Amino acid sequence: MSTHSSIPAMRPGTNVVLSAEAATLIAAPDDQVETEGEVPTALAPMVGRRRERLAVSDVLRNPEVRLLVLTGPGGVGKTRLALSVVEGLRDSFRDGIAFVDLSPISRSDLVLPTIAVNLGVRHSTNVPLLEAINATIRSRQLLLVIDNFEHVADAALLLTDLLMANPELTILVTSRSVLSVYGEHVYPVPPMSVPVAPADAPAGTPLTRSLLSSDAVQLFVKRASAVRSEFQLTNANARDVATVCRLLDGLPLAIELAAARIGILSPKMLVQRLQRRLPLLDDGPRDVPDRLRTMRNAISWSYDLLDPEEQAVFRRISIFANTWTLNDAMHVVSDHDLDRAGLVDEFETLDLISSLVDKSLIRQVDSDTASPHFGLLQLLREFGLEQLEACGEREVLARRHALYMLSIAEAASPELIGPNQVVWLERLAIMHPDLQTAFAWAMAHDPPELALGLATALWRFGYTRGHTREGREWIQSALERAPEH
């Protein structure tokens, strides 16, 4: 969590010392200030998100909620959702809605001057800036929308200062991380809904109507038809469109970047090329910030804001192919047998994972079980693996992951014929993608004992869960690599 020790001078009743850049902001001409805080108008109506719009609107209409933070990874659509919601709330706030975009600034000390400019505050050097803002809005029932807060999180306490001094003020924030301040309500913006696997539907079943109930598919079709006017969702391309949306985890920015390729690539070709996602998603519109022009830029923006310890955990946790528990993570991501000893302590792992959850880079998949599971969106995992490679840690982590999978498989083997069979079958089913990853790595890199150990320990799981062919192939290929005795 961020500490707030860097902003004690910004507490109420104290003078704020303005930098030259901040003073320039405050000195902006009146004709510029008058329009700065207007809510931007979207160039196109929002696609889908009906459930999210209703939920956020209901929260903002609740008088007990005065600080709402929309969180989520880059490209999930936080800003677009916020703009869509506030457009329908103009009658709910007597004195209107003001909008503040923090993306152009790079320092926390510029947050207050930027808010002041967008609220049209006339500031005298004889009056502390915070007091000048309070004097301007104290009697106003106002919704203040602050966009892109994650890179100036040290200034979060300023928002509680404003709320305490202005009883009719409500603040809506978009941020990739929670603010961790009192009174904060958090709404994690989820990816768009994606269709179930079309392969599950009977052959020949019309798919277009059912797929268009998916927000992600709707967005893809809308953006693709903007690139190629004759594009339509048909029974011929429906399965591939659905697969594209699932491969991109329903992330709106990723879907728009993929749909922009429809001028030269068919949906089937997109599916083939998205086996490596990030290189394809690199040509966004020119009128958006650089950090949102490619998916790699969007993720890098978040990664660069992390502490070194958080970066280490993020890239190392990407070695898992599927979801994992905290216990799994502690066995794999700490510093033992790595050159960077001392960076991530085993006992710090829990706190660092919690921080990455707060910063929308790790998501909790379920919380109802005795051991909650966590995971990464696939685009984030692909980026993490790239960073793991760049840091020279991938081989060490892959071997450690494979050995941990072997320990799980060997622990499970005797349990698969005992009273805990169902529990262990379920656990292995969740870990199946990681077991496959571990076996493939062992076959390519390690002495044959590791691969053979996985194959023999898991044969009963394969037989019970319908992976008989895979189990037989594993044992056969592992034996072929084993030395003759």
XYZ file of C-alpha atoms in Angstrom:
485
model
C 0.000 0.000 0.000
C 1.119 3.542 -0.658
C 2.090 5.636 2.324
C 0.933 9.194 2.698
C 3.970 10.652 4.470
C 4.880 12.660 1.386
C 1.964 15.104 1.601
C 1.663 16.430 5.174
C 1.935 20.009 3.890
C -1.323 19.562 2.017
C -3.514 19.076 5.080
C -6.308 21.611 5.758
C -5.274 24.891 7.252
C -1.724 24.808 5.938
C -0.173 26.707 3.074
C 0.506 24.753 -0.088
C 3.781 25.709 -1.662
C 3.184 25.740 -5.402
C 5.860 24.774 -7.877
C 6.310 26.939 -10.957
C 4.314 24.434 -12.999
C 1.474 24.446 -10.461
C 1.461 28.243 -10.318
C 1.148 28.334 -14.102
C -1.886 26.076 -13.905
C -3.590 28.350 -11.385
C -2.791 31.431 -13.455
C -4.616 30.108 -16.521
C -6.846 32.682 -18.261
C -10.494 32.784 -17.223
C -11.743 31.910 -20.704
C -9.714 28.694 -20.522
C -10.872 27.797 -17.018
C -14.558 28.092 -17.831
C -14.605 24.984 -20.019
C -11.821 22.900 -18.489
C -14.061 20.961 -16.125
C -16.735 19.944 -18.612
C -17.395 16.234 -18.976
C -16.002 15.027 -22.330
C -18.552 13.934 -24.892
C -18.073 10.424 -26.247
C -17.667 10.190 -30.021
C -19.704 6.974 -30.093
C -22.347 5.479 -27.789
C -21.151 2.943 -25.282
C -21.465 -0.709 -26.236
C -23.003 -2.987 -23.617
C -22.128 -2.635 -19.918
C -25.773 -2.262 -18.898
C -25.304 -4.137 -15.614
C -22.197 -2.144 -14.700
C -23.799 1.191 -15.575
C -26.829 0.466 -13.414
C -24.668 -0.725 -10.517
C -22.378 2.323 -10.528
C -25.301 4.708 -10.947
C -27.076 3.184 -7.958
C -23.974 3.527 -5.804
C -23.488 7.189 -6.743
C -27.122 7.974 -5.930
C -26.621 6.603 -2.426
C -26.051 9.650 -0.175
C -23.900 7.555 2.156
C -21.338 6.974 -0.619
C -19.246 10.056 -1.267
C -16.064 8.533 -2.664
C -16.356 5.802 -5.293
C -13.294 4.392 -7.061
C -13.628 2.441 -10.300
C -10.635 0.097 -10.441
C -9.348 -2.317 -13.040
C -6.401 -3.078 -15.306
C -5.463 -0.821 -18.174
C -7.819 -1.211 -21.118
C -10.768 -2.560 -19.115
C -12.844 0.562 -19.808
C -12.913 2.479 -16.513
C -12.994 5.949 -18.078
C -15.587 4.996 -20.684
C -17.830 3.506 -18.009
C -17.467 6.584 -15.796
C -18.368 8.953 -18.639
C -21.383 6.860 -19.596
C -22.628 6.741 -16.007
C -22.281 10.456 -15.247
C -24.053 11.352 -18.481
C -27.186 9.861 -16.926
C -26.674 11.553 -13.546
C -26.798 15.222 -14.531
C -30.177 15.707 -12.843
C -28.963 14.034 -9.637
C -26.465 16.758 -8.723
C -27.929 20.243 -8.384
C -24.771 22.112 -9.302
C -23.582 19.771 -11.990
C -20.620 17.549 -12.756
C -16.980 18.542 -13.132
C -14.334 16.426 -14.838
C -10.600 16.354 -14.075
C -8.126 14.339 -16.156
C -4.877 13.694 -14.293
C -3.105 11.843 -17.104
C -1.195 14.942 -18.327
C 0.491 15.500 -14.947
C 3.312 13.425 -13.496
C 3.631 14.594 -9.884
C 1.371 14.423 -6.850
C 1.916 18.096 -6.030
C 0.108 19.016 -9.259
C -3.132 17.257 -8.321
C -4.585 20.072 -6.247
C -3.736 22.836 -8.776
C -5.210 20.712 -11.576
C -8.447 20.247 -9.621
C -8.522 23.974 -8.900
C -8.153 24.873 -12.578
C -10.928 22.509 -13.595
C -13.255 23.895 -10.929
C -12.623 27.471 -12.068
C -11.084 28.469 -8.728
C -9.747 32.013 -8.488
C -6.748 31.777 -6.224
C -4.959 34.479 -4.282
C -1.464 33.838 -2.967
C -2.710 35.070 0.429
C -5.091 32.102 0.756
C -4.026 28.447 0.870
C -5.087 26.708 -2.321
C -7.153 24.074 -0.536
C -9.097 26.790 1.262
C -9.704 28.576 -2.032
C -11.144 25.392 -3.546
C -13.332 24.808 -0.490
C -14.629 28.375 -0.616
C -15.597 27.863 -4.263
C -17.522 24.600 -3.861
C -18.629 24.526 -0.205
C -22.269 25.393 -0.956
C -22.462 23.338 -4.138
C -23.942 19.870 -4.611
C -21.371 18.611 -7.037
C -20.084 15.396 -8.560
C -16.348 15.624 -9.176
C -15.014 13.000 -11.616
C -11.240 12.477 -11.387
C -9.779 10.298 -14.124
C -6.437 8.408 -14.060
C -5.398 8.639 -10.411
C -3.044 5.644 -10.154
C 0.233 7.444 -10.899
C -0.373 10.195 -8.312
C -1.745 7.951 -5.554
C 0.265 9.761 -2.880
C -2.224 12.615 -3.202
C -5.203 10.472 -2.198
C -5.596 12.140 1.194
C -6.440 15.374 -0.591
C -9.721 13.806 -1.632
C -10.719 13.095 1.953
C -9.763 16.688 2.823
C -12.135 17.935 0.145
C -14.922 15.631 1.249
C -14.639 16.599 4.909
C -14.785 20.302 4.082
C -17.615 20.069 1.523
C -20.591 18.045 2.783
C -22.447 17.994 -0.548
C -19.460 16.927 -2.647
C -19.291 13.446 -4.185
C -16.142 12.188 -5.918
C -15.895 9.486 -8.587
C -12.339 8.322 -9.324
C -10.938 6.000 -11.971
C -7.681 4.304 -11.017
C -5.806 1.091 -11.649
C -5.305 0.813 -7.891
C -7.411 1.413 -4.815
C -6.720 4.635 -2.888
C -6.670 3.071 0.600
C -8.346 6.019 2.317
C -11.192 6.117 4.832
C -14.651 6.235 3.310
C -13.532 4.779 -0.017
C -15.966 2.519 -1.857
C -14.445 0.372 -4.591
C -16.130 -0.953 -7.717
C -13.811 -3.305 -9.668
C -14.695 -2.902 -13.338
C -14.780 -6.402 -14.838
C -13.847 -7.317 -18.394
C -16.760 -7.498 -20.813
C -18.872 -10.636 -20.832
C -17.582 -13.234 -23.285
C -19.569 -16.079 -24.839
C -19.233 -19.655 -23.733
C -17.147 -21.839 -25.995
C -19.073 -22.275 -29.266
C -17.631 -25.765 -29.506
C -20.062 -26.714 -26.756
C -23.010 -25.968 -29.034
C -24.392 -28.641 -31.381
C -23.014 -28.524 -34.910
C -25.108 -26.379 -37.231
C -26.749 -24.424 -34.396
C -27.279 -20.729 -35.331
C -24.869 -18.841 -33.160
C -25.222 -15.205 -34.113
C -28.197 -14.369 -31.912
C -26.784 -15.977 -28.771
C -23.316 -14.521 -29.340
C -24.634 -10.991 -29.736
C -25.845 -11.149 -26.147
C -22.149 -10.925 -25.230
C -20.881 -7.374 -24.732
C -17.453 -8.377 -26.015
C -18.864 -9.736 -29.277
C -21.033 -6.640 -29.726
C -17.968 -4.425 -29.339
C -15.909 -6.495 -31.764
C -18.650 -6.386 -34.427
C -19.182 -2.644 -33.993
C -15.477 -1.794 -34.283
C -14.874 -4.275 -37.110
C -17.773 -2.833 -39.137
C -16.287 0.648 -38.638
C -13.090 -0.615 -40.281
C -14.832 -2.651 -42.992
C -18.405 -1.511 -43.524
C -19.601 -4.818 -44.962
C -18.437 -6.858 -41.945
C -21.222 -8.775 -40.206
C -21.430 -11.560 -37.676
C -22.438 -14.706 -39.544
C -22.697 -18.382 -38.759
C -19.522 -18.807 -40.803
C -17.381 -16.469 -38.663
C -19.248 -16.541 -35.331
C -17.114 -19.221 -33.692
C -13.892 -17.408 -34.576
C -15.202 -14.040 -33.349
C -16.219 -15.656 -30.062
C -12.783 -17.272 -29.760
C -11.045 -13.925 -30.347
C -13.089 -12.328 -27.557
C -12.272 -15.185 -25.172
C -8.554 -15.154 -26.036
C -8.545 -11.452 -25.142
C -10.342 -12.061 -21.816
C -13.083 -9.588 -22.758
C -10.745 -6.572 -22.381
C -12.345 -3.738 -24.397
C -9.071 -2.106 -25.486
C -7.675 -5.437 -26.681
C -10.904 -6.243 -28.551
C -10.888 -2.848 -30.286
C -7.242 -3.261 -31.309
C -7.955 -6.754 -32.672
C -11.087 -5.616 -34.515
C -9.043 -2.854 -36.160
C -7.123 -5.620 -37.950
C -10.254 -6.910 -39.676
C -9.403 -4.798 -42.738
C -6.656 -7.265 -43.648
C -7.239 -10.316 -41.427
C -10.280 -12.570 -41.219
C -11.563 -13.642 -37.787
C -10.021 -17.083 -38.392
C -6.642 -15.491 -39.121
C -6.974 -13.387 -35.968
C -7.473 -16.544 -33.913
C -4.314 -18.051 -35.358
C -2.232 -14.920 -34.767
C -3.542 -14.377 -31.241
C -1.685 -17.393 -29.936
C 0.824 -14.612 -29.190
C -1.407 -11.727 -28.297
C 0.693 -8.653 -27.555
C 2.495 -8.278 -30.925
C -0.833 -8.080 -32.769
C -2.426 -5.474 -30.499
C -0.182 -2.562 -31.374
C -1.970 -0.076 -33.605
C -4.503 2.018 -31.718
C -6.101 5.339 -32.742
C -3.863 8.405 -32.913
C -6.208 10.500 -30.767
C -5.752 8.447 -27.581
C -2.886 8.693 -25.057
C 0.249 6.715 -25.939
C -0.298 4.435 -22.960
C -3.531 3.203 -24.595
C -2.372 2.920 -28.204
C -1.122 -0.636 -27.664
C -1.884 -3.294 -25.092
C 1.818 -3.520 -24.287
C 1.874 0.197 -23.458
C -1.258 -0.134 -21.319
C 0.278 -2.935 -19.269
C 3.730 -1.316 -19.122
C 2.159 1.809 -17.604
C 0.926 -0.266 -14.659
C 4.106 -2.362 -14.384
C 6.348 0.708 -14.295
C 4.374 2.129 -11.358
C 5.172 -0.939 -9.221
C 7.891 -1.204 -6.605
C 10.757 -3.597 -7.528
C 9.394 -6.225 -5.133
C 5.922 -6.007 -6.694
C 7.406 -6.267 -10.178
C 9.301 -9.404 -9.142
C 6.194 -11.118 -7.788
C 4.104 -10.109 -10.807
C 6.523 -11.467 -13.390
C 7.270 -14.638 -11.394
C 3.617 -15.444 -10.758
C 3.085 -15.418 -14.539
C 4.821 -18.820 -14.627
C 1.492 -20.341 -13.527
C -0.634 -21.335 -16.521
C -3.911 -21.314 -14.585
C -5.183 -20.105 -11.229
C -3.224 -20.651 -8.025
C -3.532 -20.372 -4.257
C -1.444 -18.278 -1.886
C 0.331 -21.450 -0.783
C 1.201 -22.226 -4.411
C 2.597 -18.735 -4.846
C 4.745 -18.896 -1.723
C 6.422 -22.058 -3.028
C 7.282 -20.528 -6.396
C 7.873 -16.762 -6.318
C 10.239 -16.138 -3.390
C 13.942 -15.484 -3.864
C 15.505 -18.828 -2.957
C 17.977 -20.065 -5.629
C 17.694 -16.796 -7.587
C 20.517 -14.319 -8.126
C 18.309 -11.510 -6.806
C 18.311 -12.820 -3.243
C 16.722 -10.491 -0.749
C 14.198 -8.957 -3.174
C 11.167 -11.078 -2.270
C 11.005 -12.761 1.115
C 8.694 -15.781 1.401
C 6.841 -14.073 4.229
C 6.391 -10.881 2.196
C 4.689 -12.720 -0.640
C 1.220 -12.448 0.884
C 1.463 -8.668 1.314
C 2.867 -8.210 -2.181
C 0.113 -10.302 -3.768
C -2.465 -8.303 -1.818
C -0.927 -5.112 -3.200
C -1.045 -6.465 -6.764
C -4.728 -7.350 -6.270
C -5.345 -3.764 -5.117
C -3.548 -2.536 -8.245
C -5.708 -4.652 -10.581
C -2.852 -6.823 -11.864
C -3.895 -9.988 -10.037
C -7.545 -10.941 -9.715
C -9.186 -13.138 -7.121
C -11.109 -15.796 -8.993
C -13.082 -17.168 -6.052
C -13.274 -16.461 -2.352
C -15.768 -19.066 -1.160
C -13.343 -21.965 -0.818
C -10.965 -22.743 2.017
C -8.063 -21.749 -0.260
C -9.101 -18.842 -2.525
C -7.687 -18.921 -6.038
C -6.043 -16.053 -7.886
C -4.991 -15.564 -11.463
C -3.829 -13.249 -14.244
C -5.633 -12.184 -17.379
C -3.848 -13.885 -20.272
C -2.555 -10.634 -21.738
C -1.037 -9.738 -18.376
C 0.489 -13.213 -18.098
C 2.066 -12.921 -21.535
C 3.601 -9.584 -20.541
C 4.818 -11.063 -17.249
C 6.528 -13.938 -19.042
C 8.294 -11.443 -21.303
C 9.582 -9.602 -18.252
C 10.629 -12.897 -16.662
C 12.663 -13.682 -19.771
C 14.188 -10.194 -19.854
C 15.292 -10.525 -16.213
C 16.941 -13.877 -16.863
C 14.690 -15.673 -14.371
C 12.459 -17.743 -16.635
C 14.438 -20.984 -16.632
C 14.889 -20.969 -12.857
C 11.191 -20.264 -12.309
C 10.098 -22.856 -14.871
C 12.189 -25.539 -13.168
C 10.938 -24.514 -9.733
C 7.352 -24.587 -11.039
C 7.851 -28.048 -12.552
C 9.333 -29.432 -9.328
C 6.438 -27.985 -7.342
C 3.960 -29.603 -9.741
C 5.782 -32.908 -9.240
C 5.458 -32.568 -5.466
C 1.701 -31.954 -5.849
C 1.307 -34.922 -8.189
C 3.220 -37.251 -5.855
C 1.195 -36.067 -2.850
C -2.037 -36.638 -4.772
C -1.227 -40.127 -6.091
C -2.024 -42.171 -2.949
C -5.019 -39.950 -2.150
C -6.741 -40.824 -5.413
C -7.796 -44.203 -4.008
C -8.741 -42.962 -0.553
C -11.548 -40.993 1.136
C -10.122 -37.696 -0.117
C -10.294 -38.751 -3.756
C -12.885 -36.132 -4.801
C -10.968 -33.279 -3.159
C -7.726 -34.230 -4.873
C -9.376 -34.836 -8.252
C -10.846 -31.334 -8.112
C -7.509 -29.848 -7.129
C -5.690 -31.615 -9.942
C -8.381 -30.553 -12.414
C -7.735 -26.910 -11.559
C -3.990 -27.469 -11.812
C -4.207 -29.480 -15.034
C -2.903 -26.648 -17.297
C 0.052 -26.196 -14.933
C 0.733 -29.926 -14.852
C 0.745 -29.927 -18.656
C 3.111 -26.947 -18.710
C 5.419 -28.625 -16.215
C 5.505 -31.885 -18.160
C 6.249 -30.105 -21.449
C 9.082 -28.165 -19.825
C 10.505 -31.295 -18.190
C 10.504 -33.159 -21.503
C 12.404 -30.334 -23.188
C 14.850 -29.326 -20.483
C 15.303 -31.733 -17.609
C 16.611 -35.194 -16.906
C 13.865 -37.723 -17.686
C 13.147 -38.521 -14.039
C 11.042 -35.361 -13.580
C 8.821 -36.011 -16.602
C 8.523 -39.708 -15.745
C 7.637 -38.835 -12.162
C 4.801 -36.577 -13.310
C 3.497 -39.143 -15.777
C 3.444 -42.046 -13.323
C 2.006 -40.041 -10.439
C -0.870 -38.726 -12.566
C -1.970 -41.804 -14.487
C -4.922 -42.483 -12.182
C -6.058 -38.844 -12.451
C -5.944 -39.120 -16.252
C -7.872 -42.370 -16.214
C -10.559 -41.009 -13.857
C -11.001 -37.624 -15.536
C -11.014 -38.698 -19.179
C -7.406 -37.850 -20.016
C -6.461 -41.464 -20.717
C -4.798 -40.775 -24.073
C -2.772 -37.926 -22.635
C -1.667 -40.084 -19.700
C -0.602 -42.918 -21.985
C 1.339 -40.526 -24.250
C 3.067 -38.948 -21.249
C 4.286 -42.298 -19.925
C 5.370 -43.483 -23.353
C 7.301 -40.308 -24.245
C 8.897 -40.104 -20.783
C 10.029 -43.746 -20.999
C 11.529 -43.112 -24.438
C 13.703 -40.384 -22.924
C 14.719 -42.482 -19.934
C 18.144 -44.147 -20.142
C 18.187 -47.908 -20.565
C 19.238 -49.925 -17.531
